[in-house]
Amino acid sequence: IVIDPSAFDNVHNVLDIIIASLYRKFSDKYEISSEQFDNYKREKLLNEFQKVYKDISLINDPAKMLEEEYDYEGSIEKISKMGESLRLRRDLSSLVKLYLDYMMSGTFYTGCSSKKLLIAIDDLDMCNANAYKMAEQIRKYLIIPDIVIVMALKVEQLQLCVQEENFKNYSNVLKNQGR
């Protein structure tokens, strides 16, 4: 997957783009040669896409996450919904593994023991407004087995983005320190 960070906005993030790209490639391959794929594997992969989509939706909507997580009447079943970010990592890891098995099945890949998803991100540092957020999402959710991330960036520019975000987040602390 090749990602251009300039495509990001306040609505779509790096996870959205990656999952959408995976789904599009899966859908395209299935449309071209649906007969060569096992229905059980396809349904299992679609279920994993659905789980990851739900996890991302909950993380992107903190109010909904709180509503889903907390049941003030004491339902023990809600415990399973806690820790959405950990669940996202687990579900994403499972999705990638199934995706690679599904997409790389065929004569060319037979016997290939190590399948990896390569995510190439070009000029992460050029999107100042979202560079910190994207880097955090990559760190939190995409550092998992079977994913290799390659980024082109200027370290100094990314450092400036991180500093800018820290100044923004801790401006009140810095203002109160001068008193």
Short mmCIF file of C-alpha atoms in Angstrom, two decimals:
data_model
loop_
_atom_site.label_atom_id
_atom_site.label_comp_id
_atom_site.label_asym_id
_atom_site.label_seq_id
_atom_site.Cartn_x
_atom_site.Cartn_y
_atom_site.Cartn_z
CA ILE A 1 0.00 0.00 0.00
CA VAL A 2 1.38 3.41 -0.95
CA ILE A 3 0.03 6.32 1.06
CA ASP A 4 0.28 10.01 0.30
CA PRO A 5 -0.29 11.94 3.57
CA SER A 6 -1.61 14.96 1.69
CA ALA A 7 -4.80 12.91 1.21
CA PHE A 8 -5.50 13.06 4.94
CA ASP A 9 -7.94 15.53 6.38
CA ASN A 10 -9.77 16.02 9.66
CA VAL A 11 -12.12 13.16 8.77
CA HIS A 12 -9.87 10.42 7.38
CA ASN A 13 -6.74 9.14 9.04
CA VAL A 14 -3.97 6.67 8.30
CA LEU A 15 -5.96 3.69 9.60
CA ASP A 16 -8.98 4.57 7.49
CA ILE A 17 -6.85 4.83 4.35
CA ILE A 18 -5.05 1.54 4.99
CA ILE A 19 -8.21 -0.45 5.73
CA ALA A 20 -9.98 1.08 2.72
CA SER A 21 -7.00 0.19 0.50
CA LEU A 22 -6.93 -3.39 1.77
CA TYR A 23 -10.66 -3.78 1.23
CA ARG A 24 -10.52 -2.28 -2.27
CA LYS A 25 -7.72 -4.66 -3.31
CA PHE A 26 -9.58 -7.62 -1.81
CA SER A 27 -12.82 -6.62 -3.55
CA ASP A 28 -11.08 -6.11 -6.90
CA LYS A 29 -9.39 -9.51 -6.73
CA TYR A 30 -12.62 -11.22 -5.72
CA GLU A 31 -14.56 -9.63 -8.60
CA ILE A 32 -11.95 -10.77 -11.12
CA SER A 33 -11.75 -14.39 -9.96
CA SER A 34 -14.37 -15.19 -7.34
CA GLU A 35 -14.48 -18.88 -8.28
CA GLN A 36 -10.93 -19.53 -7.09
CA PHE A 37 -11.68 -18.48 -3.49
CA ASP A 38 -13.21 -20.51 -0.72
CA ASN A 39 -16.47 -18.95 0.58
CA TYR A 40 -15.62 -19.77 4.20
CA LYS A 41 -12.28 -17.92 3.95
CA ARG A 42 -13.95 -14.99 2.24
CA GLU A 43 -16.63 -14.71 4.93
CA LYS A 44 -14.01 -14.96 7.67
CA LEU A 45 -12.01 -12.16 6.04
CA LEU A 46 -15.13 -10.00 5.66
CA ASN A 47 -15.91 -10.54 9.35
CA GLU A 48 -12.40 -9.36 10.25
CA PHE A 49 -12.85 -6.24 8.11
CA GLN A 50 -16.11 -5.59 9.97
CA LYS A 51 -14.46 -5.98 13.40
CA VAL A 52 -11.61 -3.62 12.51
CA TYR A 53 -14.04 -1.09 11.06
CA LYS A 54 -16.07 -1.16 14.29
CA ASP A 55 -12.91 -0.78 16.41
CA ILE A 56 -11.76 2.21 14.34
CA SER A 57 -15.22 3.78 14.47
CA LEU A 58 -15.26 3.53 18.26
CA ILE A 59 -11.78 5.00 18.59
CA ASN A 60 -12.69 7.87 16.25
CA ASP A 61 -15.80 8.65 18.34
CA PRO A 62 -14.83 8.87 22.04
CA ALA A 63 -18.40 9.66 23.14
CA LYS A 64 -19.65 6.49 21.47
CA MET A 65 -16.76 4.55 23.03
CA LEU A 66 -17.79 5.71 26.50
CA GLU A 67 -21.39 4.79 25.78
CA GLU A 68 -20.33 1.32 24.60
CA GLU A 69 -17.88 0.71 27.47
CA TYR A 70 -19.76 1.80 30.54
CA ASP A 71 -22.91 0.28 31.87
CA TYR A 72 -23.74 1.85 35.20
CA GLU A 73 -26.10 -0.98 36.03
CA GLY A 74 -23.14 -3.33 36.28
CA SER A 75 -23.33 -5.58 33.22
CA ILE A 76 -20.18 -7.72 33.30
CA GLU A 77 -20.41 -8.18 29.52
CA LYS A 78 -19.22 -4.60 29.06
CA ILE A 79 -15.76 -5.55 30.34
CA SER A 80 -15.05 -7.16 26.98
CA LYS A 81 -15.54 -3.77 25.28
CA MET A 82 -12.93 -2.02 27.39
CA GLY A 83 -9.51 -1.38 25.92
CA GLU A 84 -10.58 -0.65 22.34
CA SER A 85 -7.05 0.23 21.23
CA LEU A 86 -5.76 -3.16 22.37
CA ARG A 87 -8.63 -4.85 20.62
CA LEU A 88 -7.94 -2.85 17.46
CA ARG A 89 -4.32 -4.04 17.42
CA ARG A 90 -5.42 -7.66 17.92
CA ASP A 91 -8.18 -7.47 15.30
CA LEU A 92 -5.95 -5.63 12.83
CA SER A 93 -3.23 -8.25 13.28
CA SER A 94 -5.77 -10.99 12.62
CA LEU A 95 -7.13 -9.14 9.57
CA VAL A 96 -3.66 -8.68 8.07
CA LYS A 97 -2.81 -12.35 8.56
CA LEU A 98 -6.06 -13.51 6.92
CA TYR A 99 -5.72 -10.88 4.18
CA LEU A 100 -2.20 -12.02 3.29
CA ASP A 101 -3.25 -15.68 3.24
CA TYR A 102 -6.27 -14.87 1.09
CA MET A 103 -4.62 -12.45 -1.31
CA MET A 104 -1.39 -14.35 -1.72
CA SER A 105 -2.96 -17.72 -2.34
CA GLY A 106 -2.06 -19.07 -5.73
CA THR A 107 0.73 -20.80 -7.54
CA PHE A 108 3.21 -17.92 -7.43
CA TYR A 109 3.13 -17.68 -3.62
CA THR A 110 2.95 -21.41 -2.81
CA GLY A 111 5.60 -22.28 -0.27
CA CYS A 112 6.15 -18.66 0.72
CA SER A 113 6.57 -18.90 4.48
CA SER A 114 6.91 -15.23 5.32
CA LYS A 115 4.19 -12.96 3.97
CA LYS A 116 4.30 -9.28 4.89
CA LEU A 117 2.14 -6.26 4.16
CA LEU A 118 4.30 -3.37 3.00
CA ILE A 119 2.98 0.11 3.78
CA ALA A 120 4.93 2.91 2.12
CA ILE A 121 4.24 6.42 3.40
CA ASP A 122 5.74 9.23 1.36
CA ASP A 123 6.49 12.63 2.90
CA LEU A 124 4.84 12.07 6.29
CA ASP A 125 6.49 15.27 7.52
CA MET A 126 5.02 17.45 4.77
CA CYS A 127 1.52 17.36 6.23
CA ASN A 128 2.26 19.52 9.28
CA ALA A 129 -1.29 19.61 10.61
CA ASN A 130 -1.63 15.84 10.78
CA ALA A 131 1.96 14.53 10.94
CA TYR A 132 1.96 14.06 14.72
CA LYS A 133 -1.45 12.36 14.70
CA MET A 134 -0.42 10.03 11.86
CA ALA A 135 2.87 9.14 13.55
CA GLU A 136 1.00 8.37 16.78
CA GLN A 137 -1.52 6.16 14.97
CA ILE A 138 1.29 4.29 13.26
CA ARG A 139 3.06 3.79 16.59
CA LYS A 140 -0.07 2.76 18.49
CA TYR A 141 -1.80 0.51 15.99
CA LEU A 142 0.43 -0.52 13.09
CA ILE A 143 3.52 -1.83 14.87
CA ILE A 144 2.30 -5.42 14.68
CA PRO A 145 3.53 -8.68 13.13
CA ASP A 146 3.29 -9.06 9.34
CA ILE A 147 3.36 -5.31 8.68
CA VAL A 148 6.44 -3.52 7.39
CA ILE A 149 6.27 0.27 7.29
CA VAL A 150 8.60 2.34 5.14
CA MET A 151 8.42 6.12 5.50
CA ALA A 152 10.12 8.89 3.60
CA LEU A 153 10.53 11.97 5.77
CA LYS A 154 12.87 14.63 7.04
CA VAL A 155 13.48 13.89 10.69
CA GLU A 156 13.99 17.57 11.51
CA GLN A 157 10.62 18.49 9.97
CA LEU A 158 8.85 15.73 11.90
CA GLN A 159 10.55 16.89 15.11
CA LEU A 160 9.15 20.38 14.50
CA CYS A 161 5.67 18.88 14.03
CA VAL A 162 6.01 17.00 17.33
CA GLN A 163 7.26 20.12 19.11
CA GLU A 164 4.38 22.16 17.70
CA GLU A 165 1.87 19.56 18.91
CA ASN A 166 3.48 19.47 22.36
CA PHE A 167 3.38 23.27 22.61
CA LYS A 168 -0.28 23.18 21.63
CA ASN A 169 -1.12 20.43 24.14
CA TYR A 170 0.85 21.89 27.02
CA SER A 171 0.36 25.62 26.41
CA ASN A 172 -1.69 26.02 29.61
CA VAL A 173 1.05 24.38 31.67
CA LEU A 174 3.66 26.65 30.12
CA LYS A 175 1.49 29.74 30.73
CA ASN A 176 1.00 28.86 34.40
CA GLN A 177 4.71 28.18 34.91
CA GLY A 178 5.54 31.84 34.35
CA ARG A 179 3.37 32.92 37.30
#
